[in-house]
Amino acid sequence: QVQLQESGPGLVKPSQTLSLTCTVSGDSVSSGSFYWTWIRQSAGKGLEWIGRFYTTGSTSYNPTLKSRVTISIDRSKNQFSLKMPSVTAADTAIYYCARAVGGGGIFQHWGQGTLVTVSS
Amino acid sequence: DIQMTQSPSSLSASVGDRVTITCRASQSISTYLNWYQQKPGKAPKFLIYAASNLESGVPSRFSGSGSGTDFTLTISSLQPEDFATYYCQENYNTLSFTFGGGTKVEIK
């Protein structure tokens, strides 16, 4: 059974870069037809799909965040990461990593989530 | 962008009640519609895909229906562990995905 675990700073200052890592166990980020995905949840915007990395190496991002987000994979550590520069208070949210199927749009397995607060 | 609207935003029900939640898409999405359950402090849990297909291990009291723009999630006999918030989500295209605003099912 695949398990995902988010890690990273819980507090980020405005204008700095948010960096999170998702460690995967019970599966390989390099194999299968899976989409390694980031989703966030905030009081203001609800659940919001951020983007994904496919095992072939392709990425896709939410158009509203595309210019600000990078998702990458570290195959040696079986992890994938999210980087979002120039954060504002509006980026305060619970960030989830997930494994998706069905063209990347069916979020079968989720991490427990990590709260990131943007504040000085 | 496809917008997903759920109704009601909350409801109160008793154990044993039949509960129906509605999700409407701003354009036709065929049956590219999924449902999730979220309990406080937990990640969403995947319940139903392609509008009506139960994920493995999901109790049969849950069912989904609909196509095009109108969809429903039904819990045939509400159980204590079913009190949670439910979200619909479309995956009509592969470029971006949208969730509904959620329906909170509370104890009457």
PDB file of C-alpha atoms in Angstrom:
ATOM      1  CA  GLN A   1       0.000   0.000   0.000  1.00  0.00           C
ATOM      2  CA  VAL A   2       1.491   3.303  -1.061  1.00  0.00           C
ATOM      3  CA  GLN A   3       2.069   5.930   1.614  1.00  0.00           C
ATOM      4  CA  LEU A   4       2.952   9.578   1.139  1.00  0.00           C
ATOM      5  CA  GLN A   5       4.380  11.981   3.703  1.00  0.00           C
ATOM      6  CA  GLU A   6       4.828  15.721   3.284  1.00  0.00           C
ATOM      7  CA  SER A   7       7.660  17.597   4.965  1.00  0.00           C
ATOM      8  CA  GLY A   8       8.932  21.145   4.994  1.00  0.00           C
ATOM      9  CA  PRO A   9       8.818  24.426   6.911  1.00  0.00           C
ATOM     10  CA  GLY A  10       5.531  25.280   8.539  1.00  0.00           C
ATOM     11  CA  LEU A  11       6.234  29.014   8.432  1.00  0.00           C
ATOM     12  CA  VAL A  12       7.465  30.967   5.426  1.00  0.00           C
ATOM     13  CA  LYS A  13       8.000  34.714   5.227  1.00  0.00           C
ATOM     14  CA  PRO A  14       6.261  36.734   2.536  1.00  0.00           C
ATOM     15  CA  SER A  15       8.248  36.979  -0.718  1.00  0.00           C
ATOM     16  CA  GLN A  16      10.303  33.898   0.169  1.00  0.00           C
ATOM     17  CA  THR A  17      10.150  30.464  -1.459  1.00  0.00           C
ATOM     18  CA  LEU A  18       7.883  27.703  -0.212  1.00  0.00           C
ATOM     19  CA  SER A  19       9.626  24.330  -0.518  1.00  0.00           C
ATOM     20  CA  LEU A  20       7.946  21.042   0.327  1.00  0.00           C
ATOM     21  CA  THR A  21       8.938  17.425  -0.166  1.00  0.00           C
ATOM     22  CA  CYS A  22       6.781  14.321  -0.418  1.00  0.00           C
ATOM     23  CA  THR A  23       8.412  11.030   0.531  1.00  0.00           C
ATOM     24  CA  VAL A  24       6.811   7.985  -1.061  1.00  0.00           C
ATOM     25  CA  SER A  25       6.894   4.484   0.394  1.00  0.00           C
ATOM     26  CA  GLY A  26       5.346   1.293  -0.920  1.00  0.00           C
ATOM     27  CA  ASP A  27       5.748   2.434  -4.532  1.00  0.00           C
ATOM     28  CA  SER A  28       8.348   3.977  -6.819  1.00  0.00           C
ATOM     29  CA  VAL A  29       8.030   7.466  -8.263  1.00  0.00           C
ATOM     30  CA  SER A  30       9.850   6.116 -11.311  1.00  0.00           C
ATOM     31  CA  SER A  31       7.533   3.295 -12.261  1.00  0.00           C
ATOM     32  CA  GLY A  32       3.957   2.728 -13.244  1.00  0.00           C
ATOM     33  CA  SER A  33       1.461   5.060 -14.812  1.00  0.00           C
ATOM     34  CA  PHE A  34       1.044   7.407 -11.907  1.00  0.00           C
ATOM     35  CA  TYR A  35       0.920  11.154 -11.511  1.00  0.00           C
ATOM     36  CA  TRP A  36       2.704  12.563  -8.477  1.00  0.00           C
ATOM     37  CA  THR A  37       0.557  15.499  -7.480  1.00  0.00           C
ATOM     38  CA  TRP A  38       0.349  18.502  -5.163  1.00  0.00           C
ATOM     39  CA  ILE A  39      -2.979  19.860  -3.918  1.00  0.00           C
ATOM     40  CA  ARG A  40      -3.631  22.574  -1.358  1.00  0.00           C
ATOM     41  CA  GLN A  41      -6.586  23.483   0.819  1.00  0.00           C
ATOM     42  CA  SER A  42      -7.271  26.901   2.223  1.00  0.00           C
ATOM     43  CA  ALA A  43     -10.233  28.474   3.937  1.00  0.00           C
ATOM     44  CA  GLY A  44     -10.571  30.984   1.135  1.00  0.00           C
ATOM     45  CA  LYS A  45     -10.216  28.828  -1.973  1.00  0.00           C
ATOM     46  CA  GLY A  46     -11.058  25.326  -0.779  1.00  0.00           C
ATOM     47  CA  LEU A  47      -9.281  22.432  -2.465  1.00  0.00           C
ATOM     48  CA  GLU A  48      -7.026  23.553  -5.297  1.00  0.00           C
ATOM     49  CA  TRP A  49      -5.013  21.334  -7.634  1.00  0.00           C
ATOM     50  CA  ILE A  50      -1.490  22.736  -7.955  1.00  0.00           C
ATOM     51  CA  GLY A  51       0.190  20.423 -10.443  1.00  0.00           C
ATOM     52  CA  ARG A  52       1.726  17.067 -11.135  1.00  0.00           C
ATOM     53  CA  PHE A  53       4.763  15.164 -12.368  1.00  0.00           C
ATOM     54  CA  TYR A  54       4.224  12.101 -14.548  1.00  0.00           C
ATOM     55  CA  THR A  55       6.605   9.160 -14.398  1.00  0.00           C
ATOM     56  CA  THR A  56       7.716   9.839 -18.004  1.00  0.00           C
ATOM     57  CA  GLY A  57       9.073  13.171 -16.827  1.00  0.00           C
ATOM     58  CA  SER A  58       6.359  15.536 -18.024  1.00  0.00           C
ATOM     59  CA  THR A  59       4.812  18.152 -15.745  1.00  0.00           C
ATOM     60  CA  SER A  60       1.524  20.017 -15.753  1.00  0.00           C
ATOM     61  CA  TYR A  61       0.447  22.926 -13.591  1.00  0.00           C
ATOM     62  CA  ASN A  62      -2.720  24.777 -12.656  1.00  0.00           C
ATOM     63  CA  PRO A  63      -2.863  27.696 -15.109  1.00  0.00           C
ATOM     64  CA  THR A  64      -3.527  30.113 -12.263  1.00  0.00           C
ATOM     65  CA  LEU A  65      -0.271  29.085 -10.570  1.00  0.00           C
ATOM     66  CA  LYS A  66       1.805  27.966 -13.535  1.00  0.00           C
ATOM     67  CA  SER A  67       4.290  30.813 -13.495  1.00  0.00           C
ATOM     68  CA  ARG A  68       5.021  30.313  -9.806  1.00  0.00           C
ATOM     69  CA  VAL A  69       5.275  26.563  -9.342  1.00  0.00           C
ATOM     70  CA  THR A  70       7.857  23.890 -10.029  1.00  0.00           C
ATOM     71  CA  ILE A  71       7.383  20.195  -9.289  1.00  0.00           C
ATOM     72  CA  SER A  72      10.377  17.914  -9.547  1.00  0.00           C
ATOM     73  CA  ILE A  73      11.348  14.353  -8.672  1.00  0.00           C
ATOM     74  CA  ASP A  74      14.340  12.885  -6.852  1.00  0.00           C
ATOM     75  CA  ARG A  75      14.335   9.282  -8.014  1.00  0.00           C
ATOM     76  CA  SER A  76      17.257   8.321  -5.790  1.00  0.00           C
ATOM     77  CA  LYS A  77      15.305   9.325  -2.676  1.00  0.00           C
ATOM     78  CA  ASN A  78      11.878   8.303  -4.009  1.00  0.00           C
ATOM     79  CA  GLN A  79      10.605  11.809  -3.357  1.00  0.00           C
ATOM     80  CA  PHE A  80       8.970  14.618  -5.265  1.00  0.00           C
ATOM     81  CA  SER A  81       9.021  18.284  -4.405  1.00  0.00           C
ATOM     82  CA  LEU A  82       7.119  21.517  -4.756  1.00  0.00           C
ATOM     83  CA  LYS A  83       8.707  24.938  -5.021  1.00  0.00           C
ATOM     84  CA  MET A  84       6.691  28.139  -5.039  1.00  0.00           C
ATOM     85  CA  PRO A  85       8.606  31.431  -4.990  1.00  0.00           C
ATOM     86  CA  SER A  86       7.383  34.847  -3.935  1.00  0.00           C
ATOM     87  CA  VAL A  87       4.692  33.621  -1.583  1.00  0.00           C
ATOM     88  CA  THR A  88       2.049  35.843  -0.038  1.00  0.00           C
ATOM     89  CA  ALA A  89      -0.477  35.346   2.734  1.00  0.00           C
ATOM     90  CA  ALA A  90      -2.840  33.958   0.099  1.00  0.00           C
ATOM     91  CA  ASP A  91      -0.561  30.906  -0.173  1.00  0.00           C
ATOM     92  CA  THR A  92      -1.263  29.943   3.436  1.00  0.00           C
ATOM     93  CA  ALA A  93      -2.865  26.506   3.227  1.00  0.00           C
ATOM     94  CA  ILE A  94      -2.621  22.834   4.025  1.00  0.00           C
ATOM     95  CA  TYR A  95      -0.515  21.274   1.286  1.00  0.00           C
ATOM     96  CA  TYR A  96      -1.142  17.655   0.322  1.00  0.00           C
ATOM     97  CA  CYS A  97       0.837  15.366  -1.908  1.00  0.00           C
ATOM     98  CA  ALA A  98      -1.072  12.621  -3.675  1.00  0.00           C
ATOM     99  CA  ARG A  99      -0.757   9.816  -6.191  1.00  0.00           C
ATOM    100  CA  ALA A 100      -3.168  10.120  -9.075  1.00  0.00           C
ATOM    101  CA  VAL A 101      -4.367   7.934 -11.919  1.00  0.00           C
ATOM    102  CA  GLY A 102      -6.862   8.354 -14.734  1.00  0.00           C
ATOM    103  CA  GLY A 103      -4.942  10.956 -16.696  1.00  0.00           C
ATOM    104  CA  GLY A 104      -3.839  12.522 -13.449  1.00  0.00           C
ATOM    105  CA  GLY A 105      -7.288  13.529 -12.310  1.00  0.00           C
ATOM    106  CA  ILE A 106      -8.253  10.776  -9.871  1.00  0.00           C
ATOM    107  CA  PHE A 107      -6.536  11.298  -6.535  1.00  0.00           C
ATOM    108  CA  GLN A 108      -6.451   7.812  -5.076  1.00  0.00           C
ATOM    109  CA  HIS A 109      -3.891   8.179  -2.311  1.00  0.00           C
ATOM    110  CA  TRP A 110      -3.111  11.259  -0.213  1.00  0.00           C
ATOM    111  CA  GLY A 111      -0.509  12.260   2.314  1.00  0.00           C
ATOM    112  CA  GLN A 112      -1.716  13.542   5.674  1.00  0.00           C
ATOM    113  CA  GLY A 113      -1.040  17.146   4.685  1.00  0.00           C
ATOM    114  CA  THR A 114       1.188  19.852   6.102  1.00  0.00           C
ATOM    115  CA  LEU A 115       0.133  23.340   7.138  1.00  0.00           C
ATOM    116  CA  VAL A 116       2.185  26.154   5.656  1.00  0.00           C
ATOM    117  CA  THR A 117       1.629  29.627   7.044  1.00  0.00           C
ATOM    118  CA  VAL A 118       2.968  32.662   5.208  1.00  0.00           C
ATOM    119  CA  SER A 119       3.660  35.379   7.724  1.00  0.00           C
ATOM    120  CA  SER A 120       6.413  37.715   8.795  1.00  0.00           C
TER     121      SER A 120
ATOM    122  CA  ASP B   1     -12.359  26.955 -16.459  1.00  0.00           C
ATOM    123  CA  ILE B   2     -14.915  24.444 -15.273  1.00  0.00           C
ATOM    124  CA  GLN B   3     -16.729  25.475 -12.095  1.00  0.00           C
ATOM    125  CA  MET B   4     -18.180  22.898  -9.711  1.00  0.00           C
ATOM    126  CA  THR B   5     -21.070  23.874  -7.445  1.00  0.00           C
ATOM    127  CA  GLN B   6     -22.271  21.662  -4.616  1.00  0.00           C
ATOM    128  CA  SER B   7     -25.537  21.878  -2.753  1.00  0.00           C
ATOM    129  CA  PRO B   8     -26.379  22.110  -0.030  1.00  0.00           C
ATOM    130  CA  SER B   9     -23.259  23.512   1.615  1.00  0.00           C
ATOM    131  CA  SER B  10     -24.281  21.733   4.797  1.00  0.00           C
ATOM    132  CA  LEU B  11     -27.027  19.478   6.028  1.00  0.00           C
ATOM    133  CA  SER B  12     -28.128  17.881   9.265  1.00  0.00           C
ATOM    134  CA  ALA B  13     -29.202  14.265   9.306  1.00  0.00           C
ATOM    135  CA  SER B  14     -29.718  11.373  11.672  1.00  0.00           C
ATOM    136  CA  VAL B  15     -28.176   7.933  11.700  1.00  0.00           C
ATOM    137  CA  GLY B  16     -30.125   5.770   9.294  1.00  0.00           C
ATOM    138  CA  ASP B  17     -31.251   8.654   7.084  1.00  0.00           C
ATOM    139  CA  ARG B  18     -30.872   8.646   3.326  1.00  0.00           C
ATOM    140  CA  VAL B  19     -28.694  11.572   2.294  1.00  0.00           C
ATOM    141  CA  THR B  20     -28.279  13.058  -1.167  1.00  0.00           C
ATOM    142  CA  ILE B  21     -25.673  15.629  -2.164  1.00  0.00           C
ATOM    143  CA  THR B  22     -25.756  17.395  -5.510  1.00  0.00           C
ATOM    144  CA  CYS B  23     -22.872  18.594  -7.665  1.00  0.00           C
ATOM    145  CA  ARG B  24     -23.310  20.700 -10.787  1.00  0.00           C
ATOM    146  CA  ALA B  25     -20.677  21.439 -13.415  1.00  0.00           C
ATOM    147  CA  SER B  26     -20.575  24.696 -15.376  1.00  0.00           C
ATOM    148  CA  GLN B  27     -20.294  22.706 -18.605  1.00  0.00           C
ATOM    149  CA  SER B  28     -20.814  19.128 -19.636  1.00  0.00           C
ATOM    150  CA  ILE B  29     -18.149  16.812 -18.237  1.00  0.00           C
ATOM    151  CA  SER B  30     -19.655  13.481 -19.317  1.00  0.00           C
ATOM    152  CA  THR B  31     -18.988  11.202 -16.327  1.00  0.00           C
ATOM    153  CA  TYR B  32     -15.573  12.625 -15.429  1.00  0.00           C
ATOM    154  CA  LEU B  33     -16.641  13.204 -11.843  1.00  0.00           C
ATOM    155  CA  ASN B  34     -15.149  11.919  -8.596  1.00  0.00           C
ATOM    156  CA  TRP B  35     -16.212  12.123  -4.950  1.00  0.00           C
ATOM    157  CA  TYR B  36     -14.131  12.409  -1.775  1.00  0.00           C
ATOM    158  CA  GLN B  37     -14.868  12.309   1.939  1.00  0.00           C
ATOM    159  CA  GLN B  38     -12.925  14.442   4.400  1.00  0.00           C
ATOM    160  CA  LYS B  39     -13.032  14.226   8.179  1.00  0.00           C
ATOM    161  CA  PRO B  40     -11.675  17.009  10.423  1.00  0.00           C
ATOM    162  CA  GLY B  41      -7.898  17.123  10.499  1.00  0.00           C
ATOM    163  CA  LYS B  42      -7.571  14.406   7.859  1.00  0.00           C
ATOM    164  CA  ALA B  43      -6.796  14.288   4.169  1.00  0.00           C
ATOM    165  CA  PRO B  44      -9.642  13.671   1.740  1.00  0.00           C
ATOM    166  CA  LYS B  45     -10.429  10.037   1.083  1.00  0.00           C
ATOM    167  CA  PHE B  46     -11.255   8.871  -2.418  1.00  0.00           C
ATOM    168  CA  LEU B  47     -14.745   7.321  -2.669  1.00  0.00           C
ATOM    169  CA  ILE B  48     -16.135   7.242  -6.200  1.00  0.00           C
ATOM    170  CA  TYR B  49     -14.715   7.691  -9.708  1.00  0.00           C
ATOM    171  CA  ALA B  50     -16.327   8.175 -13.093  1.00  0.00           C
ATOM    172  CA  ALA B  51     -19.519   9.354 -11.420  1.00  0.00           C
ATOM    173  CA  SER B  52     -20.733   5.969 -10.235  1.00  0.00           C
ATOM    174  CA  ASN B  53     -17.858   3.556  -9.606  1.00  0.00           C
ATOM    175  CA  LEU B  54     -17.009   2.785  -5.999  1.00  0.00           C
ATOM    176  CA  GLU B  55     -13.353   2.654  -5.055  1.00  0.00           C
ATOM    177  CA  SER B  56     -12.335  -0.681  -3.566  1.00  0.00           C
ATOM    178  CA  GLY B  57     -13.261  -0.915   0.097  1.00  0.00           C
ATOM    179  CA  VAL B  58     -15.888   1.834   0.064  1.00  0.00           C
ATOM    180  CA  PRO B  59     -19.136   0.641   1.677  1.00  0.00           C
ATOM    181  CA  SER B  60     -21.989  -0.114  -0.689  1.00  0.00           C
ATOM    182  CA  ARG B  61     -24.255   2.377   1.080  1.00  0.00           C
ATOM    183  CA  PHE B  62     -22.424   5.015  -0.949  1.00  0.00           C
ATOM    184  CA  SER B  63     -23.497   5.475  -4.538  1.00  0.00           C
ATOM    185  CA  GLY B  64     -23.019   8.050  -7.240  1.00  0.00           C
ATOM    186  CA  SER B  65     -24.960   8.910 -10.345  1.00  0.00           C
ATOM    187  CA  GLY B  66     -25.263  11.481 -13.081  1.00  0.00           C
ATOM    188  CA  SER B  67     -23.687  12.596 -16.319  1.00  0.00           C
ATOM    189  CA  GLY B  68     -23.274  15.804 -18.245  1.00  0.00           C
ATOM    190  CA  THR B  69     -23.637  18.614 -15.730  1.00  0.00           C
ATOM    191  CA  ASP B  70     -25.655  17.137 -12.843  1.00  0.00           C
ATOM    192  CA  PHE B  71     -24.413  14.553 -10.377  1.00  0.00           C
ATOM    193  CA  THR B  72     -25.452  13.125  -7.029  1.00  0.00           C
ATOM    194  CA  LEU B  73     -23.791  11.309  -4.168  1.00  0.00           C
ATOM    195  CA  THR B  74     -26.200   9.242  -2.078  1.00  0.00           C
ATOM    196  CA  ILE B  75     -25.650   7.602   1.268  1.00  0.00           C
ATOM    197  CA  SER B  76     -28.486   5.113   1.612  1.00  0.00           C
ATOM    198  CA  SER B  77     -28.377   4.739   5.395  1.00  0.00           C
ATOM    199  CA  LEU B  78     -26.180   7.244   7.188  1.00  0.00           C
ATOM    200  CA  GLN B  79     -23.757   5.731   9.698  1.00  0.00           C
ATOM    201  CA  PRO B  80     -21.945   7.517  12.546  1.00  0.00           C
ATOM    202  CA  GLU B  81     -18.633   7.340  10.657  1.00  0.00           C
ATOM    203  CA  ASP B  82     -20.179   9.081   7.638  1.00  0.00           C
ATOM    204  CA  PHE B  83     -20.397  12.484   9.301  1.00  0.00           C
ATOM    205  CA  ALA B  84     -17.849  14.411   7.293  1.00  0.00           C
ATOM    206  CA  THR B  85     -17.464  16.876   4.439  1.00  0.00           C
ATOM    207  CA  TYR B  86     -17.918  15.573   0.909  1.00  0.00           C
ATOM    208  CA  TYR B  87     -16.331  17.040  -2.208  1.00  0.00           C
ATOM    209  CA  CYS B  88     -16.963  16.470  -5.873  1.00  0.00           C
ATOM    210  CA  GLN B  89     -14.143  16.977  -8.384  1.00  0.00           C
ATOM    211  CA  GLU B  90     -14.053  16.991 -12.172  1.00  0.00           C
ATOM    212  CA  ASN B  91     -11.335  15.486 -14.322  1.00  0.00           C
ATOM    213  CA  TYR B  92     -12.823  16.257 -17.709  1.00  0.00           C
ATOM    214  CA  ASN B  93      -9.578  17.463 -19.213  1.00  0.00           C
ATOM    215  CA  THR B  94      -6.044  16.626 -18.253  1.00  0.00           C
ATOM    216  CA  LEU B  95      -4.789  20.171 -17.984  1.00  0.00           C
ATOM    217  CA  SER B  96      -6.415  21.199 -14.735  1.00  0.00           C
ATOM    218  CA  PHE B  97      -8.887  19.835 -12.219  1.00  0.00           C
ATOM    219  CA  THR B  98     -11.493  21.555 -10.070  1.00  0.00           C
ATOM    220  CA  PHE B  99     -13.141  20.653  -6.799  1.00  0.00           C
ATOM    221  CA  GLY B 100     -16.560  21.647  -5.543  1.00  0.00           C
ATOM    222  CA  GLY B 101     -16.908  23.757  -2.423  1.00  0.00           C
ATOM    223  CA  GLY B 102     -17.913  20.838  -0.223  1.00  0.00           C
ATOM    224  CA  THR B 103     -21.001  19.647   1.643  1.00  0.00           C
ATOM    225  CA  LYS B 104     -20.737  19.192   5.377  1.00  0.00           C
ATOM    226  CA  VAL B 105     -22.903  16.393   6.758  1.00  0.00           C
ATOM    227  CA  GLU B 106     -23.644  17.035  10.433  1.00  0.00           C
ATOM    228  CA  ILE B 107     -25.485  15.149  13.130  1.00  0.00           C
ATOM    229  CA  LYS B 108     -29.044  16.278  13.710  1.00  0.00           C
TER     230      LYS B 108
END
